[in-house]
CSV table of N, CA and C in Angstrom, one decimal:
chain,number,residue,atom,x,y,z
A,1108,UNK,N,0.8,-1.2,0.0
A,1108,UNK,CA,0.0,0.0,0.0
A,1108,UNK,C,0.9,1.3,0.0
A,1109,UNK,N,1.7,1.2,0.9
A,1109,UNK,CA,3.2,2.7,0.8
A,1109,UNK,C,3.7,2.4,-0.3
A,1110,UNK,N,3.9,1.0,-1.1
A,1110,UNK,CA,4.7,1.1,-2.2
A,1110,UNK,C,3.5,1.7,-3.5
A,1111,UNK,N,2.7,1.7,-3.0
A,1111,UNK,CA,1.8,2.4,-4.4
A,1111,UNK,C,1.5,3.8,-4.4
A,1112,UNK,N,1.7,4.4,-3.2
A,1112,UNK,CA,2.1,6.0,-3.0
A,1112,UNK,C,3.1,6.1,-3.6
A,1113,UNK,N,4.0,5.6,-3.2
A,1113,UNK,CA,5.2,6.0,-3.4
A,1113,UNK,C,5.5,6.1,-4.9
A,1114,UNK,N,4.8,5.4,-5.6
A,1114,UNK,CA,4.7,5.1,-6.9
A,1114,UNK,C,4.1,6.0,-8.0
A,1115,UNK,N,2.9,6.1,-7.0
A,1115,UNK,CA,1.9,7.2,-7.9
A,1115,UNK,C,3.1,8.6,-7.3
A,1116,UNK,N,3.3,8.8,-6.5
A,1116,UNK,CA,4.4,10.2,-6.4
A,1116,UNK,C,5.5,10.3,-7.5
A,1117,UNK,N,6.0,9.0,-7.4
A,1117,UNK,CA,7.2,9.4,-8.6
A,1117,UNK,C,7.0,9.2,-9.7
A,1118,UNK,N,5.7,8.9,-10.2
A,1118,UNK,CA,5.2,9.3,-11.6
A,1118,UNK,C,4.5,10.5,-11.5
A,1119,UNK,N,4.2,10.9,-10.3
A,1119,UNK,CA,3.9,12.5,-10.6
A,1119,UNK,C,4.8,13.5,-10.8
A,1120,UNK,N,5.8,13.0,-10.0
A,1120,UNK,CA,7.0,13.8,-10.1
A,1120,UNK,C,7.6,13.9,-11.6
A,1121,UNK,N,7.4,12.4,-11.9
A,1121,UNK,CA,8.1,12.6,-13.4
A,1121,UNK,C,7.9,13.2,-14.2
A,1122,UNK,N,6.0,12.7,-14.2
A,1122,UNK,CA,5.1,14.0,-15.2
A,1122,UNK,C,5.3,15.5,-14.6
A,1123,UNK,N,5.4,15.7,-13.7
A,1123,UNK,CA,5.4,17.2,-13.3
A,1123,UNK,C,7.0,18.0,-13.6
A,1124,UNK,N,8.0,16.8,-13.8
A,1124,UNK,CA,9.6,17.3,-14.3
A,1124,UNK,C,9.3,17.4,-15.6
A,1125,UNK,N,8.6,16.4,-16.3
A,1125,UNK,CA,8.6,16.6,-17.9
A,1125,UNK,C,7.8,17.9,-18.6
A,1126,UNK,N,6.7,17.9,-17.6
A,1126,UNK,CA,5.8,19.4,-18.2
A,1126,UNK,C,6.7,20.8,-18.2
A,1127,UNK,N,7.4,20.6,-16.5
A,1127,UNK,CA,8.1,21.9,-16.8
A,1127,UNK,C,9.2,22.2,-17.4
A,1128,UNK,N,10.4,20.2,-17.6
A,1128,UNK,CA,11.1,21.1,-18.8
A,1128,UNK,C,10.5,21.2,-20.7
A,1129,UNK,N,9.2,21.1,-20.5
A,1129,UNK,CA,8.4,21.4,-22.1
A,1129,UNK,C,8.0,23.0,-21.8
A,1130,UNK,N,7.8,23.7,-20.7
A,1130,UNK,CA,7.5,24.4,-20.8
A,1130,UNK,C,8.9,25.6,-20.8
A,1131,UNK,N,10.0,25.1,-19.7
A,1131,UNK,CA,11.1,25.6,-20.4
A,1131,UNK,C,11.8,25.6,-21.6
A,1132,UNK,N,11.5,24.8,-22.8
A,1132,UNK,CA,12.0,24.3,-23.9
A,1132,UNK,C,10.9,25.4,-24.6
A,1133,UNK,N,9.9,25.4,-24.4
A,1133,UNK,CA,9.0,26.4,-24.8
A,1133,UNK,C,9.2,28.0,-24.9
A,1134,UNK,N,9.7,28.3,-23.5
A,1134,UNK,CA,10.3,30.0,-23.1
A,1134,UNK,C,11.6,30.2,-23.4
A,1135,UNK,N,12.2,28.7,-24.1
A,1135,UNK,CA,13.4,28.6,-24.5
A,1135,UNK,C,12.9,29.6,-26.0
A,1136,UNK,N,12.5,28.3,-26.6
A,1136,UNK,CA,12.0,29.1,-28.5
A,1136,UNK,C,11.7,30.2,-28.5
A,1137,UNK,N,10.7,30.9,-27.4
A,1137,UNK,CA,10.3,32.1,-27.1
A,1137,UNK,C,11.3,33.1,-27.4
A,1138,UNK,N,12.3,33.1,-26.5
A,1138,UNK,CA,13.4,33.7,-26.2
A,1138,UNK,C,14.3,33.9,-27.5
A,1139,UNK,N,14.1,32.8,-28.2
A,1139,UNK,CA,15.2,32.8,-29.2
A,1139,UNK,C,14.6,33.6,-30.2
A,1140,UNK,N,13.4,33.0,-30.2
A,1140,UNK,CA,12.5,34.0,-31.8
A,1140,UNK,C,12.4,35.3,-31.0
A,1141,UNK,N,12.3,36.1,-29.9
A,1141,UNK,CA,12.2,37.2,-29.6
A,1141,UNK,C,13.7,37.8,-30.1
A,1142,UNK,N,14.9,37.5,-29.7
A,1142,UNK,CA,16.1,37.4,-29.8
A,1142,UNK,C,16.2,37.9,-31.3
A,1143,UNK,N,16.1,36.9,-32.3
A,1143,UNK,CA,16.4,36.8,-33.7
A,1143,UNK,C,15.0,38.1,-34.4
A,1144,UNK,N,14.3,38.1,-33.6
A,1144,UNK,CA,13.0,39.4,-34.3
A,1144,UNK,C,13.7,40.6,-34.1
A,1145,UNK,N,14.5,40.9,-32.6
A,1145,UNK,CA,15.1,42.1,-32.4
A,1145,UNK,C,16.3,42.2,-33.0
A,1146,UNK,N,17.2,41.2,-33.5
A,1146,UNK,CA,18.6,41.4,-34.2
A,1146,UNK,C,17.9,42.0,-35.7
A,1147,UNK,N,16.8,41.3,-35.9
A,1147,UNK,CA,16.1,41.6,-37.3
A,1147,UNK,C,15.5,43.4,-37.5
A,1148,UNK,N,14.9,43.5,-36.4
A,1148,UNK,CA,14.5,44.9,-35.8
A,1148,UNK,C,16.0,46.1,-35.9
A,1149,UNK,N,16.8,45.6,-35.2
A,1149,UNK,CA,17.8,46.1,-35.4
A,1149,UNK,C,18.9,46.5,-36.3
A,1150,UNK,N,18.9,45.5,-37.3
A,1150,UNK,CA,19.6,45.5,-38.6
A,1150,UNK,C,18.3,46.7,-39.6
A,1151,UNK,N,17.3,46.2,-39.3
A,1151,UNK,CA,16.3,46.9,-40.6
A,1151,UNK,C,16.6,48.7,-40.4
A,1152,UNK,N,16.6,48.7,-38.8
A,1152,UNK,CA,16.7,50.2,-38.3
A,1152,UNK,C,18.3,50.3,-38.5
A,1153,UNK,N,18.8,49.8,-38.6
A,1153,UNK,CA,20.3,50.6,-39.4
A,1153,UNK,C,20.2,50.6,-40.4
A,1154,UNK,N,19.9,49.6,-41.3
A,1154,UNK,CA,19.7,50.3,-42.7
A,1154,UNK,C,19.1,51.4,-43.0
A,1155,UNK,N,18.0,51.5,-42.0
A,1155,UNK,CA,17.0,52.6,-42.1
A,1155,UNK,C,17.8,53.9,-42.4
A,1156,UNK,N,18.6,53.7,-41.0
A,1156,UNK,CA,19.5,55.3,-40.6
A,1156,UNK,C,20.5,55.6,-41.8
A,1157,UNK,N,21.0,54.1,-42.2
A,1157,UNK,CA,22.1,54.6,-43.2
A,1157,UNK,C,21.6,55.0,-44.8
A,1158,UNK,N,20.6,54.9,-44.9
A,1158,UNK,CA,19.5,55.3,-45.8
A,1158,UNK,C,19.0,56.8,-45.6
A,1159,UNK,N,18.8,56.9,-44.5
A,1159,UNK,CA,18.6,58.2,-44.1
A,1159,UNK,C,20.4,59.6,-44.4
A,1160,UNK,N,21.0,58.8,-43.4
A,1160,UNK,CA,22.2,59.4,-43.6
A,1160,UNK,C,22.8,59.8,-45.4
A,1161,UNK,N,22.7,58.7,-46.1
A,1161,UNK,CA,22.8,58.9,-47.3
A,1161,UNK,C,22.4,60.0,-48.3
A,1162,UNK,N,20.9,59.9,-47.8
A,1162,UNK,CA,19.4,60.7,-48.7
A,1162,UNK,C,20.2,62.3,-48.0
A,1163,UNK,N,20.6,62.3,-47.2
A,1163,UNK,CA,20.7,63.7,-45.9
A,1163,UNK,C,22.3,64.0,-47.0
A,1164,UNK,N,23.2,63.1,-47.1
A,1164,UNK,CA,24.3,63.5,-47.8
A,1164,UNK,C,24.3,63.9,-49.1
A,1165,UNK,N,23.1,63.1,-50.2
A,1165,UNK,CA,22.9,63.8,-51.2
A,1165,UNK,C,22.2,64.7,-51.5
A,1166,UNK,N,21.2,65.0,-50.5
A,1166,UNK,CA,20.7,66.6,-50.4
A,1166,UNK,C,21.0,67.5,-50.3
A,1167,UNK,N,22.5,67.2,-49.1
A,1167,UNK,CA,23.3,68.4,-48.9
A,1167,UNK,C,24.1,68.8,-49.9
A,1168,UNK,N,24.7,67.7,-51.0
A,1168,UNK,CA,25.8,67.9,-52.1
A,1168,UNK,C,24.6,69.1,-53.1
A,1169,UNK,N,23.6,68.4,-53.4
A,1169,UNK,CA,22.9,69.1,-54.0
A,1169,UNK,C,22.6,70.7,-53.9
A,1170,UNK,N,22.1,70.7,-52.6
A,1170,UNK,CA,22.5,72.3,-52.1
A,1170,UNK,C,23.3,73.0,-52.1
A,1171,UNK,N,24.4,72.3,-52.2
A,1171,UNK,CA,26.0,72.9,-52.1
A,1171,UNK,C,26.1,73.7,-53.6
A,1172,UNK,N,25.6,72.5,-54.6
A,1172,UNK,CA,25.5,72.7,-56.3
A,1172,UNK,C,24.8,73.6,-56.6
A,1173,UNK,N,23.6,73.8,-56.1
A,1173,UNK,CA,22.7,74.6,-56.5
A,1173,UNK,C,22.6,75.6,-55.3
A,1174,UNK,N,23.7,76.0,-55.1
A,1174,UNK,CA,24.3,77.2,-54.0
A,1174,UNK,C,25.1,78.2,-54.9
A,1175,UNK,N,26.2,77.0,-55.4
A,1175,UNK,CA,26.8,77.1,-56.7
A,1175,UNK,C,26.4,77.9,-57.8
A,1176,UNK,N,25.5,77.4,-58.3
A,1176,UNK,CA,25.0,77.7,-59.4
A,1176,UNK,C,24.1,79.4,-59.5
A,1177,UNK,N,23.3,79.2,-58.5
A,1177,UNK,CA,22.8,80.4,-58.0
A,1177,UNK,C,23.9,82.1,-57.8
A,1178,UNK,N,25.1,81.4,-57.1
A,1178,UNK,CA,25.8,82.6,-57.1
A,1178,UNK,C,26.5,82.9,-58.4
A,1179,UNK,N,26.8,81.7,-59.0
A,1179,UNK,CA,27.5,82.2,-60.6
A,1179,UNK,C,26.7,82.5,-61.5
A,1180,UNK,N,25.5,82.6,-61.0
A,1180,UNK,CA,24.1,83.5,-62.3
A,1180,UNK,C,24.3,84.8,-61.9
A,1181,UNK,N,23.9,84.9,-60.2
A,1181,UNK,CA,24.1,86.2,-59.8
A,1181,UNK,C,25.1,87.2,-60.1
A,1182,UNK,N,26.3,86.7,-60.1
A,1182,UNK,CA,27.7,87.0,-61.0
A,1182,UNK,C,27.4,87.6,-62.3
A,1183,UNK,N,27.1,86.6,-63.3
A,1183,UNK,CA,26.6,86.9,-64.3
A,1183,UNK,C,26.0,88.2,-64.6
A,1184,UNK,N,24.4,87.8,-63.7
A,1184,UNK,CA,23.6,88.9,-63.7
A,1184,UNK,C,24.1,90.6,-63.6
A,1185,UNK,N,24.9,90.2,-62.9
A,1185,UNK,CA,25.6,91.4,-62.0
A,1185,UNK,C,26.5,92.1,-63.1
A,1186,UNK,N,27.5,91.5,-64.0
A,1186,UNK,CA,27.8,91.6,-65.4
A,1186,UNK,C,27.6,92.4,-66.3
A,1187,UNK,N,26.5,91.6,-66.4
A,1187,UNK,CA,25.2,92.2,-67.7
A,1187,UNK,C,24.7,93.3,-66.8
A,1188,UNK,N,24.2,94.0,-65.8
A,1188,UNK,CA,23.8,95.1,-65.4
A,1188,UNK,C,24.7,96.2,-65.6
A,1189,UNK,N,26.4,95.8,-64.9
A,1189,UNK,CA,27.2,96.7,-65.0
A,1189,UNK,C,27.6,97.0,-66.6
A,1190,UNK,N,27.7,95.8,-67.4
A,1190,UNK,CA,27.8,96.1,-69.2
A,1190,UNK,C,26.8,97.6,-69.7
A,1191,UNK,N,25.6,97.0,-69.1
A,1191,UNK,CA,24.5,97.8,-69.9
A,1191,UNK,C,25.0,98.9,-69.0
A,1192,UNK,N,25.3,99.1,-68.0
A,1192,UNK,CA,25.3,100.7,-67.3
A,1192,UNK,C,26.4,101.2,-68.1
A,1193,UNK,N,27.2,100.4,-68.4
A,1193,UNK,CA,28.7,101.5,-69.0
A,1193,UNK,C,28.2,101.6,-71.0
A,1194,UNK,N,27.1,100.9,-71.2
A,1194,UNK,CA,26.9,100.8,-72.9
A,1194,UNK,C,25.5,102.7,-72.6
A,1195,UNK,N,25.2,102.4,-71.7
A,1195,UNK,CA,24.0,103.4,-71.4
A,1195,UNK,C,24.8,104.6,-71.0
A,1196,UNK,N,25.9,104.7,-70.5
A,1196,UNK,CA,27.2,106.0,-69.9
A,1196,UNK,C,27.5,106.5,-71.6
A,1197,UNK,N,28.3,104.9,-72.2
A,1197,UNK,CA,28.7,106.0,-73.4
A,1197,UNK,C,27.7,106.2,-74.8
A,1198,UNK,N,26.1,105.8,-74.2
A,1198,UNK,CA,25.6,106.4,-74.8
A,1198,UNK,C,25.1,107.8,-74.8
A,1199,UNK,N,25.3,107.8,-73.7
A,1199,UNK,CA,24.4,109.7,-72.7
A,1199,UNK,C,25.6,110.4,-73.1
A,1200,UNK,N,27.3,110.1,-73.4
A,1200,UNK,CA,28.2,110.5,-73.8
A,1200,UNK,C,28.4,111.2,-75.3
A,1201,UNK,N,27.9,109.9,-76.1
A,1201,UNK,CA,27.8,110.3,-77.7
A,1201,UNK,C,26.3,111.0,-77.5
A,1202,UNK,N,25.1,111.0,-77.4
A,1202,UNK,CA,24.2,112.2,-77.3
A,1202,UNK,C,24.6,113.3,-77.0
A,1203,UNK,N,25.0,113.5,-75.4
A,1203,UNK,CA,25.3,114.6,-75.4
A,1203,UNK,C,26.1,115.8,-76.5
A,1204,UNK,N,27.2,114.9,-76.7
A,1204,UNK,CA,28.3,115.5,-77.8
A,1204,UNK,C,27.9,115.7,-79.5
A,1205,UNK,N,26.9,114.8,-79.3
A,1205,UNK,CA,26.0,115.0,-80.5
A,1205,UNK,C,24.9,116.1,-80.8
A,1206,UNK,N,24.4,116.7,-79.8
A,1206,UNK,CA,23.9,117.7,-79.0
A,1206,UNK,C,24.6,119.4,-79.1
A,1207,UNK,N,26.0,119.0,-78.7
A,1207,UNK,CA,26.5,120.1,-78.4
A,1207,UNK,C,27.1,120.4,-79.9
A,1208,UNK,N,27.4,119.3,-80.1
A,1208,UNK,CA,28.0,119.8,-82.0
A,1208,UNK,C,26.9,120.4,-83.0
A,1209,UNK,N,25.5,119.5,-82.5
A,1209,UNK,CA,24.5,120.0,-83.4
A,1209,UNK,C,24.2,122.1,-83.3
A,1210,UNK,N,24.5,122.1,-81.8
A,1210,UNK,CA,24.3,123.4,-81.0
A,1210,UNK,C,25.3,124.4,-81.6
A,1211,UNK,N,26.7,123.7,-81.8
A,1211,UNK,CA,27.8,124.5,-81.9
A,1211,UNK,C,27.6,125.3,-83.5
């Protein structure tokens, strides 16, 4: 009669060691797929940044260019204003003298 306690005990025990290492074999996988989701998490978000970093580096080149460009029109521009003021000087020059000969 003790030997069938005893009996039914250490097959409980055994079922109750086997459940909980299935359930640690279980928090085990858990762990690992949580593990492998966040290295995955973590790789996607650096590509993200270096994607970001990139887009940020070609934008700035670009501004740089068309910083560039902007000031060598203005140059230009600046050019052509000063041309035409000195083409408009010697023309108020030849008028005038054209003027005073007509006068003379």
């Amino acid at each position: 009669h003790m030997e069938t306690k005893l009996t039914d005990a250490e097959s409980q025990s055994a079922a109750l060691k086997a459940e909980m290492e299935r359930h640690i074999d279980g928090l085990k996988t858990e762990l690992e797929a949580s593990q492998a989701k966040s290295i995955d998490l973590e790789s996607s978000l650096v590509a993200e940044r270096d994607a970001s970093a990139a887009k940020y580096s070609e934008l700035e080149a670009e501004k740089t260019s068309l910083k560039a460009e902007l000031q060598d029109r203005i140059k230009s521009l600046q050019l052509d204003v000063d041309t035409s003021r000195d083409n408009l000087t010697q023309m108020e020059t030849i008028l005038a003298n054209a003027e005073s000969q007509s006068a003379a």
